Amino acid sequence: LAKTTQPISMDSYEGQEVNITCSHNNIATNDYITWYQQFPSQGPRFIIQGYKTKVTNEVASLFIPADRKSSTLSLPRVSLSDTAVYYCLVGDNTDKLIFGTGTRLQVFP
Amino acid sequence: DGGITQSPKYLFRKEGQNVTLSCEQNLNHDAMYWYRQDPGQGLRLIYYSQIVNDFQKGDIAEGYSVSREKKESFPLTVTSAQKNPTAFYLCASSFDHLTYGYTFGSGTRLTVV
């Protein structure tokens, strides 16, 4: 049963790059890694998804090492509006879908 | 606009009463999910459905029931057997259960009074 581990919280300042790492030691061969962002009292919003190496979109980058046992979400030049909870999601081979504990990112002026 | 709609946004229930939360999607997604979120906590899976007329229990199914009579709809009933039902409930859908990402609804906040 795949599980994920993330830091509980992180602080940053506007304009800085933020890297959030997710550990998923039991990731299955066919699983993808997906990150979501959630603001208070809202549903999570899809940020980025990857399988291996590096994926980049207009919002973030996702770095996945060769062994795929971890992944790092990179947010370039964060702003106050990036203050949110970030979840790492991986599949597992028992068909149960598990969210990580989530990382609460606080961006300061 | 394609999307997933949850209603109502806020719901109050007296102890001992059953209540049904609505979730409708027009994304033509096969899979649908219900999650529960408590204050300051992550999401926990209640039930999920991969196809019509079929659903599976998640990690915290006790005290909840679901149905999937139509592809577009996946209502969740919170029964009186659920001992601590006050929470934020989120519905999601995806093309299939192994292909992420999910599209989430805006949630229903249930309060037992």
Coordinates of C-alpha atoms in Angstrom, one line a residue:
Chain A
L1 CA 0.0 0.0 0.0
A2 CA 1.7 3.2 -1.2
K3 CA 2.1 6.0 1.3
T4 CA 3.6 9.4 1.0
T5 CA 5.5 11.6 3.5
Q6 CA 5.7 15.3 3.2
P7 CA 6.9 18.1 5.5
I8 CA 4.0 19.4 7.6
S9 CA 4.8 23.0 6.9
M10 CA 7.2 25.4 5.1
D11 CA 7.7 29.1 5.2
S12 CA 8.9 31.3 2.4
Y13 CA 9.1 34.9 1.2
E14 CA 7.7 36.4 -1.9
G15 CA 9.9 36.0 -4.9
Q16 CA 11.7 33.0 -3.6
E17 CA 11.8 29.5 -5.1
V18 CA 10.1 26.8 -3.0
N19 CA 10.8 23.1 -3.2
I20 CA 8.5 20.6 -1.5
T21 CA 9.6 17.0 -1.4
C22 CA 7.4 14.0 -1.2
S23 CA 8.7 10.5 -0.2
H24 CA 6.9 7.5 -1.7
N25 CA 9.1 4.5 -1.1
N26 CA 6.5 1.9 -2.2
I27 CA 5.5 3.5 -5.5
A28 CA 4.3 0.9 -8.1
T29 CA 5.8 0.6 -11.5
N30 CA 2.7 2.0 -13.3
D31 CA 2.0 4.8 -10.8
Y32 CA 2.1 8.5 -11.7
I33 CA 2.9 11.2 -9.2
T34 CA 0.5 14.1 -9.0
W35 CA 0.5 17.3 -7.0
Y36 CA -2.5 19.4 -5.9
Q37 CA -3.0 22.8 -4.3
Q38 CA -5.8 23.5 -1.8
F39 CA -7.0 26.8 -0.4
P40 CA -9.2 26.9 2.7
S41 CA -12.8 25.7 2.2
Q42 CA -12.1 24.8 -1.5
G43 CA -11.5 21.6 -3.3
P44 CA -7.9 20.7 -4.3
R45 CA -6.7 21.9 -7.7
F46 CA -4.5 19.9 -10.0
I47 CA -1.0 21.4 -10.4
I48 CA 1.2 18.9 -12.2
Q49 CA 1.7 15.2 -12.9
G50 CA 4.7 13.2 -13.9
Y51 CA 6.2 9.7 -14.2
K52 CA 9.9 10.2 -14.3
T53 CA 12.7 12.8 -14.7
K54 CA 11.3 16.3 -15.1
V55 CA 8.0 17.9 -16.0
T56 CA 7.4 21.6 -16.3
N57 CA 4.3 23.6 -16.9
E58 CA 3.3 27.3 -16.5
V59 CA 2.8 26.9 -12.8
A60 CA 5.5 24.5 -11.5
S61 CA 8.2 21.9 -12.1
L62 CA 8.2 18.4 -10.9
F63 CA 11.5 16.5 -10.4
I64 CA 11.5 12.7 -10.1
P65 CA 14.8 10.8 -9.6
A66 CA 15.5 7.6 -11.4
D67 CA 14.4 5.3 -8.5
R68 CA 11.1 7.3 -8.3
K69 CA 11.0 6.9 -4.5
S70 CA 10.6 10.6 -4.0
S71 CA 9.6 13.7 -6.0
T72 CA 10.0 17.4 -5.6
L73 CA 7.5 20.1 -6.5
S74 CA 9.3 23.3 -7.4
L75 CA 7.4 26.6 -7.3
P76 CA 9.4 29.5 -8.9
R77 CA 9.1 33.0 -7.4
V78 CA 6.2 32.4 -5.1
S79 CA 3.7 35.1 -4.3
L80 CA 1.3 35.6 -1.3
S81 CA -1.4 33.8 -3.3
D82 CA 0.7 30.6 -3.3
T83 CA -0.1 30.3 0.4
A84 CA -2.0 27.0 0.5
V85 CA -1.7 23.3 1.3
Y86 CA 0.1 21.2 -1.2
Y87 CA -0.7 17.4 -1.6
C88 CA 1.3 14.7 -3.2
L89 CA -0.7 11.8 -4.6
V90 CA 0.6 8.5 -6.0
G91 CA -1.4 5.4 -7.0
D92 CA -0.9 2.0 -5.6
N93 CA -1.5 -1.5 -6.8
T94 CA -4.4 -2.2 -4.4
D95 CA -6.6 0.4 -6.1
K96 CA -6.8 2.6 -3.0
L97 CA -5.9 6.2 -3.7
I98 CA -4.1 8.0 -0.9
F99 CA -3.3 11.6 -0.4
G100 CA -0.1 12.6 1.4
T101 CA -0.4 14.5 4.7
G102 CA 0.0 17.7 2.8
T103 CA 2.5 20.6 3.3
R104 CA 1.2 23.9 4.5
L105 CA 3.1 26.6 2.7
Q106 CA 3.0 30.1 4.2
V107 CA 4.4 32.9 2.0
F108 CA 5.4 36.1 3.8
P109 CA 5.7 39.6 2.2
Chain B
D1 CA -18.5 24.6 -19.0
G2 CA -17.6 21.1 -17.9
G3 CA -17.2 20.6 -14.2
I4 CA -18.2 18.9 -11.0
T5 CA -21.0 20.4 -8.8
Q6 CA -21.6 19.7 -5.2
S7 CA -24.7 20.8 -3.4
P8 CA -25.5 22.2 -1.0
K9 CA -22.4 24.3 0.0
Y10 CA -23.5 24.3 3.7
L11 CA -25.7 21.7 5.4
F12 CA -26.9 21.5 8.9
R13 CA -28.3 18.3 10.4
K14 CA -29.8 17.2 13.6
E15 CA -28.3 14.2 15.4
G16 CA -29.9 11.0 14.4
Q17 CA -30.9 12.1 10.9
N18 CA -29.6 10.8 7.6
V19 CA -28.5 13.4 5.0
T20 CA -27.6 13.1 1.4
L21 CA -24.9 15.2 -0.3
S22 CA -25.2 15.7 -4.0
C23 CA -22.4 15.3 -6.6
E24 CA -22.9 15.8 -10.3
Q25 CA -20.3 15.9 -13.1
N26 CA -20.6 16.6 -16.8
L27 CA -17.0 15.7 -17.7
N28 CA -17.9 12.2 -18.9
H29 CA -15.5 10.8 -16.3
D30 CA -15.8 7.2 -15.4
A31 CA -14.5 7.3 -11.8
M32 CA -15.9 9.3 -8.9
Y33 CA -14.8 9.7 -5.3
W34 CA -15.9 11.0 -2.0
Y35 CA -13.4 12.4 0.5
R36 CA -13.8 13.7 4.0
Q37 CA -11.6 16.5 5.4
D38 CA -11.5 17.6 9.0
P39 CA -10.1 21.0 10.1
G40 CA -6.4 21.1 9.6
Q41 CA -6.3 17.6 8.3
G42 CA -5.7 15.9 4.9
L43 CA -8.2 14.1 2.8
R44 CA -9.5 10.7 3.6
L45 CA -11.2 8.5 1.1
I46 CA -14.8 7.4 2.0
Y47 CA -16.0 5.6 -1.2
Y48 CA -15.1 5.5 -4.8
S49 CA -16.7 4.2 -8.0
Q50 CA -15.0 3.2 -11.2
I51 CA -18.2 2.5 -13.2
V52 CA -21.9 2.7 -13.0
N53 CA -23.6 0.4 -10.5
D54 CA -20.3 -0.4 -8.8
F55 CA -18.4 1.2 -5.9
Q56 CA -15.8 0.3 -3.3
K57 CA -15.2 1.3 0.2
G58 CA -12.3 3.6 1.0
D59 CA -10.5 4.0 4.3
I60 CA -13.4 5.4 6.4
A61 CA -16.6 4.0 4.9
E62 CA -18.4 3.2 8.1
G63 CA -21.5 5.3 8.6
Y64 CA -21.7 6.3 5.0
S65 CA -23.5 4.9 1.9
V66 CA -23.3 5.7 -1.8
S67 CA -25.0 4.8 -5.1
R68 CA -23.9 5.1 -8.7
E69 CA -27.0 4.7 -10.8
K70 CA -25.9 7.2 -13.4
K71 CA -22.4 8.0 -14.7
E72 CA -22.9 11.7 -13.9
S73 CA -24.1 11.3 -10.3
F74 CA -22.5 9.9 -7.1
P75 CA -24.6 10.9 -4.1
L76 CA -23.2 10.3 -0.6
T77 CA -25.5 9.6 2.4
V78 CA -24.3 10.3 5.8
T79 CA -26.2 8.0 8.1
S80 CA -27.1 8.3 11.8
A81 CA -24.5 5.6 12.3
Q82 CA -21.7 8.0 11.5
K83 CA -20.5 9.0 15.0
N84 CA -18.7 12.2 14.1
P85 CA -20.2 13.5 10.8
T86 CA -19.3 17.2 11.1
A87 CA -16.7 17.8 8.4
F88 CA -15.9 19.2 4.9
Y89 CA -16.9 16.7 2.2
L90 CA -15.3 16.7 -1.2
C91 CA -16.4 14.9 -4.3
A92 CA -14.0 14.3 -7.2
S93 CA -14.0 12.6 -10.6
S94 CA -11.4 11.3 -13.0
F95 CA -11.2 9.6 -16.4
D96 CA -10.3 6.4 -14.6
H97 CA -9.1 5.6 -11.2
L98 CA -5.4 5.2 -12.2
T99 CA -5.1 8.2 -14.4
Y100 CA -4.7 11.4 -12.5
G101 CA -5.5 14.2 -12.1
Y102 CA -8.8 14.6 -10.4
T103 CA -11.3 17.3 -10.8
F104 CA -12.7 18.3 -7.4
G105 CA -16.0 20.0 -6.5
S106 CA -16.1 23.0 -4.2
G107 CA -17.2 20.9 -1.3
T108 CA -20.1 20.7 1.2
R109 CA -19.6 21.6 4.8
L110 CA -21.8 19.5 7.0
T111 CA -22.5 20.5 10.6
V112 CA -24.4 18.4 13.0
V113 CA -26.4 20.4 15.5

